[in-house]
Tab-separated table of C-alpha atoms in Angstrom:
chain	number	residue	atom	x	y	z
A	1	ILE	CA	120.310	158.987	121.985
A	2	ALA	CA	121.319	161.275	119.114
A	3	GLN	CA	124.596	162.201	120.794
A	4	GLN	CA	125.523	158.655	121.825
A	5	PHE	CA	124.388	156.882	118.662
A	6	PRO	CA	124.252	159.420	115.808
A	7	ALA	CA	124.409	156.789	113.040
A	8	ILE	CA	121.201	154.947	114.046
A	9	GLU	CA	119.002	154.307	111.014
A	10	THR	CA	116.146	152.263	112.521
A	11	VAL	CA	114.263	152.752	115.784
A	12	THR	CA	111.440	150.464	116.917
A	13	LEU	CA	109.346	151.669	119.854
A	14	HIS	CA	106.290	149.482	119.220
A	15	GLY	CA	104.148	149.252	122.348
A	16	THR	CA	106.360	151.489	124.487
A	17	GLY	CA	105.569	154.581	126.541
A	18	ILE	CA	107.086	157.049	124.052
A	19	THR	CA	105.412	160.456	124.214
A	20	ASP	CA	104.797	163.058	121.529
A	21	ASP	CA	107.260	165.308	123.351
A	22	GLY	CA	109.828	162.506	123.300
A	23	LEU	CA	109.760	162.419	119.512
A	24	LYS	CA	111.754	165.666	119.410
A	25	HIS	CA	114.790	163.731	120.642
A	26	LEU	CA	114.424	161.115	117.918
A	27	ALA	CA	114.133	163.832	115.275
A	28	LYS	CA	117.756	164.735	116.076
A	29	LEU	CA	118.866	161.410	114.575
A	30	LYS	CA	119.861	162.742	111.157
A	31	ASN	CA	120.424	159.252	109.695
A	32	LEU	CA	117.067	157.875	110.862
A	33	LYS	CA	115.347	156.090	107.987
A	34	VAL	CA	112.769	153.876	109.719
A	35	LEU	CA	110.694	154.733	112.801
A	36	ASN	CA	108.146	152.329	114.270
A	37	VAL	CA	105.864	153.844	116.913
A	38	SER	CA	102.933	151.467	116.394
A	39	ALA	CA	100.698	150.622	119.351
A	40	THR	CA	101.857	153.583	121.447
A	41	LYS	CA	99.811	156.385	123.001
A	42	LEU	CA	101.054	159.068	120.626
A	43	ASN	CA	98.370	161.476	119.416
A	44	GLY	CA	100.329	162.735	116.415
A	45	SER	CA	101.355	166.190	117.613
A	46	GLY	CA	104.980	165.110	118.027
A	47	PHE	CA	105.377	164.293	114.350
A	48	ALA	CA	105.856	168.010	113.702
A	49	HIS	CA	109.434	167.529	114.911
A	50	PHE	CA	110.063	165.575	111.705
A	51	ASP	CA	108.774	168.225	109.292
A	52	ARG	CA	112.267	168.900	107.941
A	53	HIS	CA	113.710	165.448	108.456
A	54	SER	CA	115.049	164.477	105.039
A	55	SER	CA	116.275	160.917	105.680
A	56	LEU	CA	113.104	159.393	107.184
A	57	ARG	CA	111.647	156.959	104.630
A	58	GLU	CA	109.311	154.734	106.676
A	59	LEU	CA	106.998	155.677	109.539
A	60	HIS	CA	104.997	152.862	111.126
A	61	VAL	CA	101.992	154.209	113.053
A	62	GLY	CA	99.555	151.301	113.276
A	63	PHE	CA	97.073	151.278	116.150
A	64	LEU	CA	97.435	155.000	116.964
A	65	ARG	CA	94.696	157.502	117.640
A	66	ILE	CA	96.114	160.401	115.659
A	67	SER	CA	94.310	163.720	115.905
A	68	ASN	CA	94.237	166.630	113.448
A	69	THR	CA	96.083	168.983	115.809
């Protein structure tokens, strides 16, 4: 996605099968400002891929079971 659509600013994956490992691909979107992963089966470990992501302003994570790992 990052190579084909590098200017994407908003991604909505509400209720999809996105995995924590799959988040690493979204973290390559340098212009990403809004990410909605509500109602997915993410456990939170994939958010580490965004630790240096400077443009992300909104992260929607409703209905997730996020762990401390």
